Amino acid sequence: MSLPFTTEKQLAIAAVRRACHLTSSVFNKLVKNETLTKGDKSPVTVGDYAAQALISSMLNHAYPQDPIVGEEDATELRAESGSTLRERIVELTNEALTLDLQQGDYAEWGIGPGKAKTPEQLMDEIDRGNYGGGRTGRMWCIDPIDGTKGFLRGEQYAVCLALLVDAQVQVGVIGCPNLPADLSQPEGQKGCLFVAVRGQGAQQMSLMGANPTPLSMPPYDPSTFNFLESVEAAHTSHSTNDKISTLLEITRKPIRMDSQAKYGCLARGDAGAYMRMPAGVGYQEKIWDHAPGSLLVEESGGIVTDSRGTPLDFGLGRTLGVNHGVIATVKSAHSRLIDAVAKALSNEEGDTKSKA
Ligand SMILES: Nc1ncnc2c1ncn2[C@@H]1O[C@H](COP(=O)(O)OS(=O)(=O)O)[C@@H](OP(=O)(O)O)[C@H]1O
Ligand SMILES: [Mg+2]
Ligand SMILES: [Mg+2]
Ligand SMILES: [Mg+2]
């Protein structure tokens, strides 16, 4: 008898790998007018839309009953003003859908020569990601390009896919086309795939599946401990992280990196903790920014909570609701971090009051 979620894992790997191929080739050909600014001022490119259409299409063929929470929607593309962008997305998605089958691919997933779709079908595939989320049943979570700003800069980004059952992440796959296999060799081989299944561990491999290596986080070591944090100051408070770092007497500089590549680097031991302290009030973290990454870290021996130590709740809808930031670290460091966060925040509060 095969292990639980074996087919879902294979499908997720195949979908993420094909999407990484798509996004890498888009980057080389991307032109200025192929990026839109969304209502929340964040960028979205033809690569984000096409990768979501591709992944959603593969999920739809394999599991037509499963709902999908995907970051993007096709509203702007369906409008007359979106027609140029739409044509480009259709071209890119069909190019990726019709690539030859590789090892681990199945034609039943709607891929391979002759499997192109119409523009209307592809817009519908993107919009299958409009599910509102929830506490019960199966659902997939897609972030077709996480770290779009990193993607545009030619730096780190990740193609992210997770399967949740009753609001628990069961399968997580993260593809990082620009990430060095070994961070200490930045000019060495690039392109990493991180794969985790609940209860079955986590692995890193190349995008083609070569050199699968089990992941296990090293224990807390104050002499080498450091943080991973977002590049964008609007996404995380660098200054709060600095205060926490000082309280913990951390001497190594933080590693700034876009996207859930941070979870991958944490899981393989490149740093001690991923710290995401809110930069302002009111932002609700999106479930697709944390679902696969949190499982990856848990399956590598870590723990992921908000900054008060509360577990992340993936059952509240498309966001994590009122969770305050995110902290991911090895289990032996977690309570130290939570205590330092509380101290840093109360010092910040004290500073604000004394200034008033
Ligand atoms: N204000 C605010 N606070 C926190 N997070 C936010 C905020 N605004 C956006 N986002 C989300 O951040 C996602 C990008 O991931 P990172 O923050 O890890 O990357 S970055 O270094 O900041 O680029 C990014 O994901 P993508 O849109 O997929 O790139 C957003 O979902
Ligand atoms: Mg985005
Ligand atoms: Mg994202
Ligand atoms: Mg995204």
Short mmCIF file of N, CA and C and ligand atoms in Angstrom, two decimals, residues 38 40 42-43 48 71-72 143-150 153 156 229-236 256-260 262 274 276 278-280 283-286 288-289, ligand 1:
data_model
loop_
_atom_site.label_atom_id
_atom_site.label_comp_id
_atom_site.label_asym_id
_atom_site.label_seq_id
_atom_site.Cartn_x
_atom_site.Cartn_y
_atom_site.Cartn_z
N LYS A 38 -1.72 46.01 -8.63
CA LYS A 38 -3.02 45.61 -8.11
C LYS A 38 -3.58 46.68 -7.17
N ASP A 40 -3.95 46.73 -4.08
CA ASP A 40 -3.17 46.96 -2.86
C ASP A 40 -1.77 47.48 -3.18
N SER A 42 0.48 46.20 -5.00
CA SER A 42 1.52 45.20 -5.25
C SER A 42 1.56 44.86 -6.74
N PRO A 43 2.72 44.42 -7.25
CA PRO A 43 2.81 44.10 -8.68
C PRO A 43 2.29 42.70 -8.99
N ASP A 48 2.87 35.58 -13.09
CA ASP A 48 1.99 35.18 -11.97
C ASP A 48 0.70 34.55 -12.52
N GLU A 71 -3.78 33.14 -5.32
CA GLU A 71 -3.62 34.59 -5.09
C GLU A 71 -4.29 35.44 -6.17
N GLU A 72 -4.16 35.02 -7.43
CA GLU A 72 -4.58 35.91 -8.53
C GLU A 72 -6.02 35.64 -8.99
N ASP A 143 0.36 30.05 -4.57
CA ASP A 143 0.96 31.37 -4.76
C ASP A 143 1.86 31.20 -5.99
N PRO A 144 1.37 31.61 -7.18
CA PRO A 144 2.06 31.24 -8.41
C PRO A 144 3.45 31.85 -8.50
N ILE A 145 3.59 33.09 -8.04
CA ILE A 145 4.93 33.68 -7.83
C ILE A 145 4.87 34.37 -6.48
N ASP A 146 5.56 33.82 -5.51
CA ASP A 146 5.65 34.47 -4.21
C ASP A 146 6.94 35.28 -4.23
N GLY A 147 6.82 36.56 -3.80
CA GLY A 147 7.98 37.45 -3.91
C GLY A 147 8.07 38.03 -5.32
N THR A 148 6.94 38.52 -5.82
CA THR A 148 6.92 39.07 -7.19
C THR A 148 7.96 40.18 -7.35
N LYS A 149 8.16 40.94 -6.26
CA LYS A 149 9.16 42.02 -6.36
C LYS A 149 10.56 41.44 -6.52
N GLY A 150 10.85 40.34 -5.85
CA GLY A 150 12.13 39.66 -6.00
C GLY A 150 12.27 39.11 -7.42
N ARG A 153 13.20 41.81 -9.72
CA ARG A 153 14.60 42.23 -9.53
C ARG A 153 15.60 41.16 -10.00
N GLN A 156 15.37 36.42 -5.48
CA GLN A 156 14.63 35.22 -5.05
C GLN A 156 13.13 35.36 -5.22
N GLU A 229 14.79 37.47 6.95
CA GLU A 229 13.69 38.43 6.94
C GLU A 229 13.42 38.91 5.52
N SER A 230 12.22 39.54 5.31
CA SER A 230 11.83 40.04 3.99
C SER A 230 12.78 41.14 3.54
N VAL A 231 12.89 41.28 2.23
CA VAL A 231 13.65 42.40 1.68
C VAL A 231 12.85 43.70 1.87
N GLU A 232 11.56 43.62 1.60
CA GLU A 232 10.72 44.83 1.60
C GLU A 232 10.41 45.28 3.03
N ALA A 233 10.76 46.52 3.34
CA ALA A 233 10.51 47.05 4.69
C ALA A 233 9.00 47.15 4.96
N ALA A 234 8.19 47.23 3.90
CA ALA A 234 6.74 47.32 4.09
C ALA A 234 6.15 45.98 4.53
N HIS A 235 6.90 44.89 4.34
CA HIS A 235 6.36 43.55 4.65
C HIS A 235 6.74 43.06 6.03
N THR A 236 7.79 43.63 6.59
CA THR A 236 8.22 43.20 7.92
C THR A 236 9.00 44.34 8.56
N ARG A 256 18.50 38.84 4.23
CA ARG A 256 17.28 39.39 3.62
C ARG A 256 17.02 38.66 2.31
N MET A 257 15.81 38.17 2.16
CA MET A 257 15.49 37.36 0.99
C MET A 257 13.99 37.45 0.74
N ASP A 258 13.58 37.54 -0.52
CA ASP A 258 12.15 37.58 -0.84
C ASP A 258 11.56 36.17 -0.80
N SER A 259 10.29 36.11 -0.48
CA SER A 259 9.47 34.90 -0.69
C SER A 259 9.67 33.77 0.31
N GLN A 260 8.93 32.67 0.06
CA GLN A 260 9.03 31.48 0.93
C GLN A 260 10.33 30.72 0.72
N LYS A 262 12.68 31.74 2.04
CA LYS A 262 13.15 31.87 3.43
C LYS A 262 12.85 30.60 4.23
N TYR A 274 13.10 32.48 10.92
CA TYR A 274 12.45 33.39 9.97
C TYR A 274 11.53 34.28 10.79
N ARG A 276 9.02 37.51 10.94
CA ARG A 276 8.16 38.38 10.13
C ARG A 276 7.30 39.21 11.08
N PRO A 278 5.12 42.40 12.05
CA PRO A 278 4.33 43.32 11.22
C PRO A 278 4.98 44.70 11.13
N ALA A 279 4.90 45.29 9.92
CA ALA A 279 5.50 46.62 9.73
C ALA A 279 4.49 47.71 10.05
N GLY A 280 3.23 47.36 10.12
CA GLY A 280 2.21 48.37 10.44
C GLY A 280 1.02 47.66 11.05
N TYR A 283 -2.55 44.71 8.45
CA TYR A 283 -2.30 43.75 7.37
C TYR A 283 -2.59 42.34 7.87
N GLN A 284 -3.36 41.60 7.10
CA GLN A 284 -3.61 40.20 7.46
C GLN A 284 -2.79 39.32 6.52
N GLU A 285 -1.95 38.48 7.09
CA GLU A 285 -1.11 37.58 6.29
C GLU A 285 -2.00 36.65 5.46
N LYS A 286 -1.56 36.36 4.22
CA LYS A 286 -2.34 35.50 3.33
C LYS A 286 -1.93 34.03 3.54
N TRP A 288 -1.63 31.66 1.46
CA TRP A 288 -0.72 31.11 0.45
C TRP A 288 0.73 31.56 0.66
N ASP A 289 0.95 32.57 1.51
CA ASP A 289 2.33 33.00 1.79
C ASP A 289 3.00 32.14 2.87
N1 LIG B 1 2.08 44.96 4.22
C1 LIG B 1 2.45 43.70 4.10
N2 LIG B 1 2.89 43.01 5.17
C2 LIG B 1 3.28 41.74 5.07
N3 LIG B 1 3.26 41.03 3.90
C3 LIG B 1 2.83 41.66 2.80
C4 LIG B 1 2.41 43.02 2.83
N4 LIG B 1 2.03 43.37 1.57
C5 LIG B 1 2.22 42.28 0.80
N5 LIG B 1 2.70 41.25 1.53
C6 LIG B 1 3.00 39.88 1.13
O1 LIG B 1 4.41 39.65 1.14
C7 LIG B 1 4.68 38.67 0.15
C8 LIG B 1 6.13 38.73 -0.30
O2 LIG B 1 6.86 37.94 0.56
P1 LIG B 1 8.06 38.49 1.40
O3 LIG B 1 7.58 39.57 2.27
O4 LIG B 1 8.67 37.31 2.04
O5 LIG B 1 9.07 39.01 0.32
S1 LIG B 1 9.75 40.41 0.23
O6 LIG B 1 11.12 40.22 0.66
O7 LIG B 1 9.13 41.40 1.08
O8 LIG B 1 9.64 40.78 -1.17
C9 LIG B 1 3.77 39.06 -0.95
O9 LIG B 1 3.56 37.91 -1.72
P2 LIG B 1 3.50 38.05 -3.32
O10 LIG B 1 2.39 39.02 -3.62
O11 LIG B 1 3.17 36.64 -3.71
O12 LIG B 1 4.85 38.51 -3.80
C10 LIG B 1 2.52 39.57 -0.26
O13 LIG B 1 1.49 38.60 -0.15
#
